[in-house]
Amino acid sequence: MLTGERVRLRALEPDDSEAMWRWYHDPQVGRWMGGDPPISLAQNIEKGQSRARNTFEQMALGIETLDGQKLIGYVALGETDFVHGEATLQSIAIGERDHWGGGYGRDAVRVICRYAFEEMGLHRLMLWVVADNVAAVQAYRKVGFVEEGRRREAFRTGGKRYDYLMMGLLSSELR
C-alpha cells in the first residue's frame, strides 16, 4: 500500500463498487466529472468484479483514511509512456463529502505522484482539470503542478461550457 500523511492508496476491491456508485450519482461529487450515462448498482457491481488488473501502464486505486481505514475516494494513473517517462493523472475524486477540504485529495495526489516518480521512474506527470474547479486546481498547485495549457470551452455540464486546464509536474517539482 502507498501511504501519505492522511491517506493510504490501495487496489480497488469489488466491495468498493457500491460506494463508487453512490459517488457517481451524487450531483455535487460528479459536478466536474465528464460522465458516462448513469448505470444501475448491479451494473456497477459487475463492472467492479471484472475490473482489469492494475498495471504500471494503467492503475486505479482507492483512497482510504489512515485513521479509520474508510474508503473516501479513488485516483487513477494511466497512459504511461516509459520511453519518455510520462503518465497522466486521469482522475481523482473524494466521494465522501464529509472529507472535503481536509487535505485528503491533496495528500492522495502527492502519494500517487511520489510513487510515479520514485517507484516507476517517471519524469513528468500531466492532468486535465476544469478551470472552475477551484479546489482541485489549488490542490494540484500545492503539490507543484503548473498550468501548461488551456482548452477553451471544452467541458460542458449543467448547460454551461468551461475551460480545461492542462497542468504538468516534473519529478523535481513535487512538493
CSV table of C-alpha atoms in Angstrom, one decimal:
chain,number,residue,atom,x,y,z
A,1,MET,CA,0.0,0.0,0.0
A,2,LEU,CA,1.0,3.6,-0.6
A,3,THR,CA,0.9,5.8,2.4
A,4,GLY,CA,0.8,9.5,2.9
A,5,GLU,CA,0.2,11.8,5.9
A,6,ARG,CA,-3.6,11.4,5.8
A,7,VAL,CA,-4.4,8.6,3.3
A,8,ARG,CA,-3.4,5.2,2.1
A,9,LEU,CA,-3.8,4.2,-1.6
A,10,ARG,CA,-4.8,0.6,-2.2
A,11,ALA,CA,-6.1,-1.5,-5.1
A,12,LEU,CA,-9.9,-1.2,-5.5
A,13,GLU,CA,-11.9,-4.2,-4.4
A,14,PRO,CA,-15.3,-5.5,-5.8
A,15,ASP,CA,-16.8,-4.5,-2.5
A,16,ASP,CA,-16.0,-0.8,-3.2
A,17,SER,CA,-18.5,-0.8,-6.1
A,18,GLU,CA,-21.4,0.3,-4.0
A,19,ALA,CA,-19.6,3.4,-2.6
A,20,MET,CA,-18.4,4.3,-6.0
A,21,TRP,CA,-21.8,4.0,-7.5
A,22,ARG,CA,-23.2,6.3,-4.8
A,23,TRP,CA,-20.4,8.9,-5.5
A,24,TYR,CA,-21.1,8.8,-9.3
A,25,HIS,CA,-24.8,9.6,-8.6
A,26,ASP,CA,-24.1,12.4,-6.1
A,27,PRO,CA,-24.5,15.6,-8.2
A,28,GLN,CA,-22.0,17.5,-6.1
A,29,VAL,CA,-19.3,14.8,-6.3
A,30,GLY,CA,-19.9,14.4,-10.0
A,31,ARG,CA,-20.2,18.0,-10.9
A,32,TRP,CA,-16.7,18.2,-12.6
A,33,MET,CA,-16.5,14.7,-13.9
A,34,GLY,CA,-17.0,14.2,-17.6
A,35,GLY,CA,-19.6,11.5,-17.0
A,36,ASP,CA,-20.8,8.3,-18.5
A,37,PRO,CA,-24.5,7.7,-18.7
A,38,PRO,CA,-26.0,6.5,-15.4
A,39,ILE,CA,-25.8,2.8,-14.7
A,40,SER,CA,-27.5,0.7,-12.1
A,41,LEU,CA,-25.9,-0.5,-8.9
A,42,ALA,CA,-26.0,-4.1,-10.3
A,43,GLN,CA,-24.1,-2.9,-13.4
A,44,ASN,CA,-21.6,-1.1,-11.3
A,45,ILE,CA,-21.0,-4.1,-9.1
A,46,GLU,CA,-20.5,-6.3,-12.2
A,47,LYS,CA,-18.0,-3.6,-13.5
A,48,GLY,CA,-16.2,-3.8,-10.2
A,49,GLN,CA,-15.9,-7.6,-10.3
A,50,SER,CA,-14.5,-7.5,-13.8
A,51,ARG,CA,-12.1,-4.5,-13.3
A,52,ALA,CA,-8.8,-5.0,-15.1
A,53,ARG,CA,-5.8,-5.8,-13.0
A,54,ASN,CA,-3.7,-2.8,-12.2
A,55,THR,CA,-0.5,-2.4,-14.2
A,56,PHE,CA,2.2,0.3,-14.4
A,57,GLU,CA,0.5,1.4,-17.6
A,58,GLN,CA,-2.9,1.8,-16.0
A,59,MET,CA,-4.0,1.7,-12.4
A,60,ALA,CA,-7.0,2.7,-10.3
A,61,LEU,CA,-6.6,2.9,-6.6
A,62,GLY,CA,-8.9,3.5,-3.7
A,63,ILE,CA,-8.2,6.4,-1.3
A,64,GLU,CA,-8.6,5.3,2.4
A,65,THR,CA,-8.2,7.4,5.5
A,66,LEU,CA,-5.3,6.4,7.7
A,67,ASP,CA,-7.2,7.0,10.9
A,68,GLY,CA,-10.3,4.9,10.2
A,69,GLN,CA,-9.4,2.9,7.1
A,70,LYS,CA,-12.6,4.2,5.4
A,71,LEU,CA,-12.7,4.4,1.6
A,72,ILE,CA,-13.4,8.0,0.7
A,73,GLY,CA,-12.4,8.2,-2.9
A,74,TYR,CA,-10.2,7.0,-5.8
A,75,VAL,CA,-7.4,8.0,-8.0
A,76,ALA,CA,-6.4,6.7,-11.5
A,77,LEU,CA,-3.0,7.0,-13.2
A,78,GLY,CA,-2.5,5.9,-16.8
A,79,GLU,CA,-1.4,6.5,-20.3
A,80,THR,CA,2.1,5.7,-19.1
A,81,ASP,CA,4.9,6.2,-21.6
A,82,PHE,CA,8.1,4.7,-20.2
A,83,VAL,CA,10.1,5.8,-23.2
A,84,HIS,CA,9.5,9.4,-22.4
A,85,GLY,CA,8.9,8.9,-18.7
A,86,GLU,CA,5.4,10.4,-18.6
A,87,ALA,CA,1.9,9.5,-17.4
A,88,THR,CA,-1.4,11.1,-16.9
A,89,LEU,CA,-3.2,11.6,-13.7
A,90,GLN,CA,-6.6,10.6,-15.2
A,91,SER,CA,-8.9,11.2,-12.3
A,92,ILE,CA,-9.2,11.7,-8.6
A,93,ALA,CA,-12.3,12.1,-6.5
A,94,ILE,CA,-13.0,12.4,-2.8
A,95,GLY,CA,-16.5,10.9,-2.9
A,96,GLU,CA,-17.3,11.3,0.8
A,97,ARG,CA,-18.3,14.9,1.2
A,98,ASP,CA,-17.6,14.9,4.9
A,99,HIS,CA,-13.9,14.6,3.9
A,100,TRP,CA,-13.8,17.6,1.6
A,101,GLY,CA,-11.5,20.4,2.5
A,102,GLY,CA,-9.4,18.2,4.8
A,103,GLY,CA,-6.4,17.8,2.6
A,104,TYR,CA,-7.2,14.2,1.7
A,105,GLY,CA,-7.2,14.8,-2.1
A,106,ARG,CA,-4.0,16.8,-2.0
A,107,ASP,CA,-2.3,14.0,0.0
A,108,ALA,CA,-3.6,11.3,-2.4
A,109,VAL,CA,-2.2,13.3,-5.3
A,110,ARG,CA,1.1,13.7,-3.6
A,111,VAL,CA,1.3,10.0,-2.8
A,112,ILE,CA,0.5,8.8,-6.4
A,113,CYS,CA,3.0,11.4,-7.8
A,114,ARG,CA,5.7,10.2,-5.4
A,115,TYR,CA,5.0,6.6,-6.4
A,116,ALA,CA,5.2,7.5,-10.1
A,117,PHE,CA,8.5,9.4,-9.8
A,118,GLU,CA,10.3,7.2,-7.2
A,119,GLU,CA,9.0,3.7,-7.9
A,120,MET,CA,8.0,3.9,-11.6
A,121,GLY,CA,10.9,6.1,-12.6
A,122,LEU,CA,8.8,8.6,-14.4
A,123,HIS,CA,9.9,12.2,-15.1
A,124,ARG,CA,6.7,14.1,-15.8
A,125,LEU,CA,3.0,13.8,-15.0
A,126,MET,CA,0.2,15.7,-16.5
A,127,LEU,CA,-3.6,16.2,-16.0
A,128,TRP,CA,-6.6,18.0,-17.3
A,129,VAL,CA,-8.9,19.8,-14.8
A,130,VAL,CA,-11.9,22.1,-15.3
A,131,ALA,CA,-10.6,25.6,-14.7
A,132,ASP,CA,-13.6,26.5,-12.5
A,133,ASN,CA,-12.9,23.5,-10.2
A,134,VAL,CA,-11.1,25.9,-7.8
A,135,ALA,CA,-10.5,23.4,-5.0
A,136,ALA,CA,-8.9,20.9,-7.4
A,137,VAL,CA,-6.7,23.5,-9.1
A,138,GLN,CA,-5.5,24.8,-5.7
A,139,ALA,CA,-4.7,21.3,-4.5
A,140,TYR,CA,-2.7,20.5,-7.7
A,141,ARG,CA,-0.8,23.7,-7.3
A,142,LYS,CA,0.1,23.0,-3.7
A,143,VAL,CA,1.6,19.6,-4.9
A,144,GLY,CA,3.7,21.5,-7.5
A,145,PHE,CA,1.6,21.2,-10.7
A,146,VAL,CA,1.8,24.3,-13.0
A,147,GLU,CA,-0.6,25.3,-15.8
A,148,GLU,CA,0.8,24.4,-19.2
A,149,GLY,CA,-2.1,25.0,-21.5
A,150,ARG,CA,-5.9,25.6,-21.9
A,151,ARG,CA,-8.6,24.0,-24.0
A,152,ARG,CA,-11.3,26.7,-24.2
A,153,GLU,CA,-14.9,25.7,-23.5
A,154,ALA,CA,-14.0,22.0,-23.8
A,155,PHE,CA,-16.1,20.8,-20.9
A,156,ARG,CA,-19.9,21.0,-20.6
A,157,THR,CA,-22.1,20.4,-17.6
A,158,GLY,CA,-25.4,21.9,-16.5
A,159,GLY,CA,-25.8,23.5,-19.9
A,160,LYS,CA,-22.7,25.6,-19.5
A,161,ARG,CA,-19.2,25.4,-21.0
A,162,TYR,CA,-16.0,25.6,-19.1
A,163,ASP,CA,-12.3,25.7,-20.0
A,164,TYR,CA,-10.0,22.8,-19.3
A,165,LEU,CA,-6.5,23.5,-17.9
A,166,MET,CA,-3.6,21.2,-18.7
A,167,MET,CA,-1.3,21.0,-15.8
A,168,GLY,CA,2.1,19.4,-15.6
A,169,LEU,CA,4.6,18.3,-12.8
A,170,LEU,CA,8.2,17.4,-13.2
A,171,SER,CA,9.8,15.0,-10.7
A,172,SER,CA,12.0,17.8,-9.4
A,173,GLU,CA,8.9,20.0,-8.7
A,174,LEU,CA,7.0,17.7,-6.4
A,175,ARG,CA,6.3,19.4,-3.0
